[in-house]
Amino acid sequence: MEKYNILNTKNYYRTYFIDSQTRPTLFICPGGGYKYTSPRESEPVVEEFLKRGYHAVVVNYRETIEDAYPLPGRYLGKALEEVKEDPRVGEIIGLGFSAGGHCLLEYTLHYKDYSYEVKPDLLILGYPVITADVSYAHLGSFELLLKENVDNPSLRGYLSLETQVTKENVVDLFLWGTYTDQSVPVENSLRLIEAYRKAEGNVEYHLLPFGAHGLSVANKASSDGKKELESPYIARWIDLADEWIKLKLSQFHKK
């Protein structure tokens, strides 16, 4: 594991390479409500994907909580730009959880705004924050991201990501969450799916029938001793995502 600071700030990313071969690489953006980056959605996730033959990178984009939008996306984009230069990094699969999913998707949809040239080749989002609509928003995330601009209607509209998906910026997506999520309502994901459909994008969606928010990889390594966050049934999403990545990469290679 190697650690690199981003843009001379406290924010950083860590790389986890299996070997010197060029491999598809998971670019992991943990959740944390734009307050911190969750350890439970960091190394435990890395461990699962290393076992399946992927390199991995974890981005701690929220070590400077005083920073407001657009800085988290800028840190994420800079990390992605640097990672892409490593010859060991093949296709990049962005993997975001909760508010990390929002940060990752927002950057992916708006990456040209950040003046970077690179974006993920594929996206995986777990129980993501998507909308700033007060009916379904995770309000704490937007309060911490926007700070004094939290009530700015045009900015909230721009960061309601279901309104930002177009035929030009859509990236194939694997999406999963739970029906009983009380923190980030399932309507966040449903609105994103509707947006993808209108943009003629492609989504594989798994809505699991039970489970709290923040399940990560749903095993002992990610649960912090909380049994309600462990479930072999929910942990199946990792194998499903692995199969999906392989399918999508095989389609890329046929083009």
mmCIF file of C-alpha atoms in Angstrom:
data_model
loop_
_atom_site.group_PDB
_atom_site.id
_atom_site.type_symbol
_atom_site.label_atom_id
_atom_site.label_comp_id
_atom_site.label_asym_id
_atom_site.label_seq_id
_atom_site.Cartn_x
_atom_site.Cartn_y
_atom_site.Cartn_z
ATOM 1 C CA MET A 1 0.000 0.000 0.000
ATOM 2 C CA GLU A 2 1.265 3.460 -0.947
ATOM 3 C CA LYS A 3 -0.234 6.782 0.178
ATOM 4 C CA TYR A 4 -0.282 9.999 -1.870
ATOM 5 C CA ASN A 5 -1.521 13.426 -0.846
ATOM 6 C CA ILE A 6 -3.831 15.283 -3.214
ATOM 7 C CA LEU A 7 -3.127 18.888 -4.321
ATOM 8 C CA ASN A 8 -0.960 19.575 -1.261
ATOM 9 C CA THR A 9 -3.886 19.058 1.124
ATOM 10 C CA LYS A 10 -4.656 16.584 3.903
ATOM 11 C CA ASN A 11 -6.727 14.600 1.395
ATOM 12 C CA TYR A 12 -5.061 11.496 0.036
ATOM 13 C CA TYR A 13 -5.446 8.253 -1.838
ATOM 14 C CA ARG A 14 -3.970 4.819 -1.203
ATOM 15 C CA THR A 15 -3.039 2.278 -3.873
ATOM 16 C CA TYR A 16 -3.275 -1.486 -3.496
ATOM 17 C CA PHE A 17 -1.607 -3.370 -6.343
ATOM 18 C CA ILE A 18 -1.611 -7.155 -6.497
ATOM 19 C CA ASP A 19 1.415 -7.257 -8.780
ATOM 20 C CA SER A 20 3.039 -5.405 -11.674
ATOM 21 C CA GLN A 21 0.503 -6.550 -14.278
ATOM 22 C CA THR A 22 -1.971 -4.179 -15.873
ATOM 23 C CA ARG A 23 -5.350 -5.018 -14.367
ATOM 24 C CA PRO A 24 -8.823 -3.463 -14.080
ATOM 25 C CA THR A 25 -8.686 -1.180 -11.053
ATOM 26 C CA LEU A 26 -11.373 -0.357 -8.495
ATOM 27 C CA PHE A 27 -11.393 3.350 -7.642
ATOM 28 C CA ILE A 28 -13.183 3.347 -4.275
ATOM 29 C CA CYS A 29 -14.947 6.383 -2.822
ATOM 30 C CA PRO A 30 -16.195 5.585 0.708
ATOM 31 C CA GLY A 31 -19.278 7.202 2.178
ATOM 32 C CA GLY A 32 -19.550 9.292 5.312
ATOM 33 C CA GLY A 33 -22.167 11.951 4.605
ATOM 34 C CA TYR A 34 -19.499 14.368 3.277
ATOM 35 C CA LYS A 35 -18.251 14.516 6.874
ATOM 36 C CA TYR A 36 -15.532 11.851 6.664
ATOM 37 C CA THR A 37 -14.615 8.777 4.617
ATOM 38 C CA SER A 38 -15.784 5.567 6.225
ATOM 39 C CA PRO A 39 -13.094 2.987 7.135
ATOM 40 C CA ARG A 40 -15.749 0.276 6.828
ATOM 41 C CA GLU A 41 -16.121 1.126 3.132
ATOM 42 C CA SER A 42 -12.378 1.259 2.536
ATOM 43 C CA GLU A 43 -9.997 -1.652 3.292
ATOM 44 C CA PRO A 44 -12.746 -4.283 3.723
ATOM 45 C CA VAL A 45 -13.869 -3.457 0.180
ATOM 46 C CA VAL A 46 -10.305 -3.510 -1.116
ATOM 47 C CA GLU A 47 -9.800 -6.985 0.372
ATOM 48 C CA GLU A 48 -12.812 -8.422 -1.445
ATOM 49 C CA PHE A 49 -11.799 -7.088 -4.844
ATOM 50 C CA LEU A 50 -8.118 -7.971 -4.518
ATOM 51 C CA LYS A 51 -9.242 -11.572 -4.013
ATOM 52 C CA ARG A 52 -11.085 -11.335 -7.322
ATOM 53 C CA GLY A 53 -8.054 -10.154 -9.262
ATOM 54 C CA TYR A 54 -8.448 -6.373 -9.335
ATOM 55 C CA HIS A 55 -6.076 -3.652 -8.264
ATOM 56 C CA ALA A 56 -7.686 -1.077 -5.970
ATOM 57 C CA VAL A 57 -7.401 2.565 -4.928
ATOM 58 C CA VAL A 58 -9.172 4.241 -1.987
ATOM 59 C CA VAL A 59 -9.699 8.007 -2.039
ATOM 60 C CA ASN A 60 -10.005 9.995 1.190
ATOM 61 C CA TYR A 61 -11.538 13.100 -0.373
ATOM 62 C CA ARG A 62 -13.011 14.516 2.859
ATOM 63 C CA GLU A 63 -10.074 15.081 5.221
ATOM 64 C CA THR A 64 -10.698 18.838 4.895
ATOM 65 C CA ILE A 65 -14.301 19.086 6.055
ATOM 66 C CA GLU A 66 -14.081 22.870 5.903
ATOM 67 C CA ASP A 67 -14.032 22.640 2.103
ATOM 68 C CA ALA A 68 -17.319 23.052 0.257
ATOM 69 C CA TYR A 69 -18.393 22.102 -3.259
ATOM 70 C CA PRO A 70 -16.710 21.820 -5.724
ATOM 71 C CA LEU A 71 -13.529 20.883 -3.846
ATOM 72 C CA PRO A 72 -14.383 17.239 -2.963
ATOM 73 C CA GLY A 73 -14.932 16.506 -6.644
ATOM 74 C CA ARG A 74 -11.720 18.294 -7.549
ATOM 75 C CA TYR A 75 -9.738 16.129 -5.118
ATOM 76 C CA LEU A 76 -11.358 12.993 -6.474
ATOM 77 C CA GLY A 77 -10.650 14.012 -10.067
ATOM 78 C CA LYS A 78 -7.015 14.795 -9.362
ATOM 79 C CA ALA A 79 -6.546 11.405 -7.716
ATOM 80 C CA LEU A 80 -8.163 9.714 -10.700
ATOM 81 C CA GLU A 81 -5.924 11.615 -13.117
ATOM 82 C CA GLU A 82 -2.778 10.555 -11.247
ATOM 83 C CA VAL A 83 -3.881 6.941 -10.841
ATOM 84 C CA LYS A 84 -4.623 6.620 -14.547
ATOM 85 C CA GLU A 85 -0.966 7.387 -15.344
ATOM 86 C CA ASP A 86 0.237 4.231 -13.564
ATOM 87 C CA PRO A 87 0.974 1.493 -16.136
ATOM 88 C CA ARG A 88 -0.515 -1.109 -13.796
ATOM 89 C CA VAL A 89 -3.924 0.554 -14.035
ATOM 90 C CA GLY A 90 -6.170 -0.760 -16.791
ATOM 91 C CA GLU A 91 -9.856 0.038 -17.013
ATOM 92 C CA ILE A 92 -11.062 2.061 -14.042
ATOM 93 C CA ILE A 93 -14.214 0.957 -12.258
ATOM 94 C CA GLY A 94 -15.482 3.701 -9.968
ATOM 95 C CA LEU A 95 -17.061 2.301 -6.791
ATOM 96 C CA GLY A 96 -18.890 4.751 -4.546
ATOM 97 C CA PHE A 97 -20.922 4.258 -1.386
ATOM 98 C CA SER A 98 -23.583 6.637 -0.040
ATOM 99 C CA ALA A 99 -22.209 10.233 -0.197
ATOM 100 C CA GLY A 100 -19.085 8.818 -1.830
ATOM 101 C CA GLY A 101 -21.387 7.590 -4.567
ATOM 102 C CA HIS A 102 -22.713 11.116 -4.975
ATOM 103 C CA CYS A 103 -19.202 12.562 -5.164
ATOM 104 C CA LEU A 104 -18.111 9.938 -7.684
ATOM 105 C CA LEU A 105 -21.177 10.254 -9.904
ATOM 106 C CA GLU A 106 -21.145 14.047 -9.723
ATOM 107 C CA TYR A 107 -17.526 14.097 -10.880
ATOM 108 C CA THR A 108 -18.248 11.559 -13.628
ATOM 109 C CA LEU A 109 -21.182 13.536 -15.008
ATOM 110 C CA HIS A 110 -19.447 16.918 -14.699
ATOM 111 C CA TYR A 111 -15.781 15.995 -15.123
ATOM 112 C CA LYS A 112 -15.274 18.575 -17.861
ATOM 113 C CA ASP A 113 -16.219 21.275 -15.333
ATOM 114 C CA TYR A 114 -13.158 20.230 -13.336
ATOM 115 C CA SER A 115 -10.840 20.530 -16.365
ATOM 116 C CA TYR A 116 -9.744 16.907 -16.093
ATOM 117 C CA GLU A 117 -9.622 14.543 -19.049
ATOM 118 C CA VAL A 118 -10.275 11.235 -17.291
ATOM 119 C CA LYS A 119 -13.405 9.606 -15.883
ATOM 120 C CA PRO A 120 -14.270 6.044 -14.830
ATOM 121 C CA ASP A 121 -14.914 3.465 -17.543
ATOM 122 C CA LEU A 122 -17.643 1.832 -15.434
ATOM 123 C CA LEU A 123 -19.524 2.758 -12.269
ATOM 124 C CA ILE A 124 -20.687 0.760 -9.260
ATOM 125 C CA LEU A 125 -22.802 2.612 -6.688
ATOM 126 C CA GLY A 126 -23.965 1.213 -3.360
ATOM 127 C CA TYR A 127 -26.959 2.906 -1.668
ATOM 128 C CA PRO A 128 -25.904 6.274 -3.172
ATOM 129 C CA VAL A 129 -27.002 9.781 -2.300
ATOM 130 C CA ILE A 130 -28.426 11.118 -5.568
ATOM 131 C CA THR A 131 -31.064 13.802 -5.159
ATOM 132 C CA ALA A 132 -31.122 17.125 -3.302
ATOM 133 C CA ASP A 133 -34.919 17.184 -3.511
ATOM 134 C CA VAL A 134 -36.040 17.602 0.095
ATOM 135 C CA SER A 135 -38.609 14.824 -0.348
ATOM 136 C CA TYR A 136 -35.894 12.175 -0.468
ATOM 137 C CA ALA A 137 -32.544 13.897 0.101
ATOM 138 C CA HIS A 138 -30.024 12.930 2.733
ATOM 139 C CA LEU A 139 -30.019 16.510 3.981
ATOM 140 C CA GLY A 140 -26.917 16.203 6.133
ATOM 141 C CA SER A 141 -24.795 15.394 3.098
ATOM 142 C CA PHE A 142 -25.895 18.503 1.235
ATOM 143 C CA GLU A 143 -25.549 20.717 4.304
ATOM 144 C CA LEU A 144 -21.915 19.659 4.680
ATOM 145 C CA LEU A 145 -21.176 19.801 0.959
ATOM 146 C CA LEU A 146 -22.796 23.164 0.236
ATOM 147 C CA LYS A 147 -22.468 24.888 3.622
ATOM 148 C CA GLU A 148 -23.715 28.502 3.284
ATOM 149 C CA ASN A 149 -25.045 27.729 -0.203
ATOM 150 C CA VAL A 150 -27.238 24.866 0.952
ATOM 151 C CA ASP A 151 -30.427 26.770 0.064
ATOM 152 C CA ASN A 152 -29.216 27.887 -3.357
ATOM 153 C CA PRO A 153 -31.873 26.398 -5.699
ATOM 154 C CA SER A 154 -29.771 26.377 -8.862
ATOM 155 C CA LEU A 155 -26.857 24.676 -7.107
ATOM 156 C CA ARG A 156 -29.117 22.108 -5.460
ATOM 157 C CA GLY A 157 -30.628 21.436 -8.864
ATOM 158 C CA TYR A 158 -27.200 20.966 -10.411
ATOM 159 C CA LEU A 159 -26.246 18.530 -7.648
ATOM 160 C CA SER A 160 -29.487 16.576 -7.947
ATOM 161 C CA LEU A 161 -27.755 14.088 -10.159
ATOM 162 C CA GLU A 162 -30.868 12.502 -11.597
ATOM 163 C CA THR A 163 -31.292 15.782 -13.513
ATOM 164 C CA GLN A 164 -27.752 15.672 -14.927
ATOM 165 C CA VAL A 165 -27.623 12.334 -16.755
ATOM 166 C CA THR A 166 -27.520 12.724 -20.543
ATOM 167 C CA LYS A 167 -26.779 10.546 -23.565
ATOM 168 C CA GLU A 168 -23.413 12.300 -23.800
ATOM 169 C CA ASN A 169 -22.189 11.685 -20.231
ATOM 170 C CA VAL A 170 -23.847 8.435 -19.173
ATOM 171 C CA VAL A 171 -21.542 5.607 -17.990
ATOM 172 C CA ASP A 172 -22.697 1.985 -17.620
ATOM 173 C CA LEU A 173 -23.794 1.413 -14.029
ATOM 174 C CA PHE A 174 -24.136 -1.388 -11.483
ATOM 175 C CA LEU A 175 -26.402 -0.164 -8.679
ATOM 176 C CA TRP A 176 -27.499 -1.771 -5.444
ATOM 177 C CA GLY A 177 -29.227 -0.874 -2.196
ATOM 178 C CA THR A 178 -31.836 -2.054 0.288
ATOM 179 C CA TYR A 179 -35.560 -1.441 0.394
ATOM 180 C CA THR A 180 -35.454 -0.709 4.131
ATOM 181 C CA ASP A 181 -32.666 1.918 4.030
ATOM 182 C CA GLN A 182 -33.848 4.634 6.427
ATOM 183 C CA SER A 183 -30.965 7.063 5.816
ATOM 184 C CA VAL A 184 -30.895 7.338 2.026
ATOM 185 C CA PRO A 185 -34.355 6.391 0.724
ATOM 186 C CA VAL A 186 -34.534 3.985 -2.187
ATOM 187 C CA GLU A 187 -36.127 6.738 -4.263
ATOM 188 C CA ASN A 188 -32.606 8.121 -4.764
ATOM 189 C CA SER A 189 -31.705 5.043 -6.791
ATOM 190 C CA LEU A 190 -35.089 4.839 -8.506
ATOM 191 C CA ARG A 191 -34.758 8.398 -9.756
ATOM 192 C CA LEU A 192 -31.305 7.641 -11.087
ATOM 193 C CA ILE A 193 -32.599 4.570 -12.929
ATOM 194 C CA GLU A 194 -35.354 6.662 -14.501
ATOM 195 C CA ALA A 195 -32.751 9.196 -15.633
ATOM 196 C CA TYR A 196 -30.601 6.436 -17.125
ATOM 197 C CA ARG A 197 -33.586 5.057 -18.997
ATOM 198 C CA LYS A 198 -34.374 8.447 -20.514
ATOM 199 C CA ALA A 199 -30.714 8.864 -21.520
ATOM 200 C CA GLU A 200 -30.642 5.338 -22.992
ATOM 201 C CA GLY A 201 -27.946 4.344 -20.514
ATOM 202 C CA ASN A 202 -27.434 0.836 -19.178
ATOM 203 C CA VAL A 203 -28.040 -0.214 -15.552
ATOM 204 C CA GLU A 204 -27.972 -3.436 -13.588
ATOM 205 C CA TYR A 205 -29.932 -2.792 -10.390
ATOM 206 C CA HIS A 206 -30.267 -4.972 -7.292
ATOM 207 C CA LEU A 207 -32.813 -3.872 -4.703
ATOM 208 C CA LEU A 208 -32.360 -6.129 -1.697
ATOM 209 C CA PRO A 209 -35.378 -6.692 0.557
ATOM 210 C CA PHE A 210 -33.799 -5.896 3.923
ATOM 211 C CA GLY A 211 -30.783 -4.233 5.486
ATOM 212 C CA ALA A 212 -29.678 -0.989 7.097
ATOM 213 C CA HIS A 213 -27.732 1.814 5.457
ATOM 214 C CA GLY A 214 -23.957 1.475 5.197
ATOM 215 C CA LEU A 215 -23.677 -2.274 4.735
ATOM 216 C CA SER A 216 -20.421 -2.099 2.774
ATOM 217 C CA VAL A 217 -19.377 -5.698 2.004
ATOM 218 C CA ALA A 218 -21.697 -7.013 4.747
ATOM 219 C CA ASN A 219 -19.188 -9.257 6.485
ATOM 220 C CA LYS A 220 -17.275 -9.350 9.760
ATOM 221 C CA ALA A 221 -14.435 -7.215 8.400
ATOM 222 C CA SER A 222 -16.794 -4.343 7.561
ATOM 223 C CA SER A 223 -19.346 -4.570 10.376
ATOM 224 C CA ASP A 224 -17.393 -3.153 13.354
ATOM 225 C CA GLY A 225 -18.933 -5.923 15.430
ATOM 226 C CA LYS A 226 -22.514 -4.936 14.550
ATOM 227 C CA LYS A 227 -24.248 -8.148 13.605
ATOM 228 C CA GLU A 228 -27.007 -6.279 11.785
ATOM 229 C CA LEU A 229 -24.366 -5.201 9.256
ATOM 230 C CA GLU A 230 -23.378 -8.798 8.446
ATOM 231 C CA SER A 231 -25.340 -10.790 5.904
ATOM 232 C CA PRO A 232 -24.106 -13.420 3.419
ATOM 233 C CA TYR A 233 -27.288 -12.771 1.439
ATOM 234 C CA ILE A 234 -26.422 -9.091 0.966
ATOM 235 C CA ALA A 235 -22.704 -9.774 0.483
ATOM 236 C CA ARG A 236 -23.636 -11.523 -2.775
ATOM 237 C CA TRP A 237 -23.573 -8.099 -4.435
ATOM 238 C CA ILE A 238 -19.781 -8.401 -4.667
ATOM 239 C CA ASP A 239 -19.902 -11.520 -6.836
ATOM 240 C CA LEU A 240 -22.704 -10.035 -8.908
ATOM 241 C CA ALA A 241 -20.634 -6.897 -9.460
ATOM 242 C CA ASP A 242 -17.596 -9.001 -10.353
ATOM 243 C CA GLU A 243 -19.602 -10.869 -12.998
ATOM 244 C CA TRP A 244 -20.974 -7.577 -14.321
ATOM 245 C CA ILE A 245 -17.500 -6.034 -14.608
ATOM 246 C CA LYS A 246 -16.227 -9.050 -16.538
ATOM 247 C CA LEU A 247 -19.230 -8.917 -18.873
ATOM 248 C CA LYS A 248 -18.787 -5.215 -19.548
ATOM 249 C CA LEU A 249 -15.033 -5.477 -20.089
ATOM 250 C CA SER A 250 -15.541 -8.345 -22.530
ATOM 251 C CA GLN A 251 -17.911 -6.089 -24.483
ATOM 252 C CA PHE A 252 -15.318 -3.300 -24.473
ATOM 253 C CA HIS A 253 -12.685 -5.635 -25.857
ATOM 254 C CA LYS A 254 -14.952 -6.786 -28.698
ATOM 255 C CA LYS A 255 -15.370 -3.230 -29.988
#
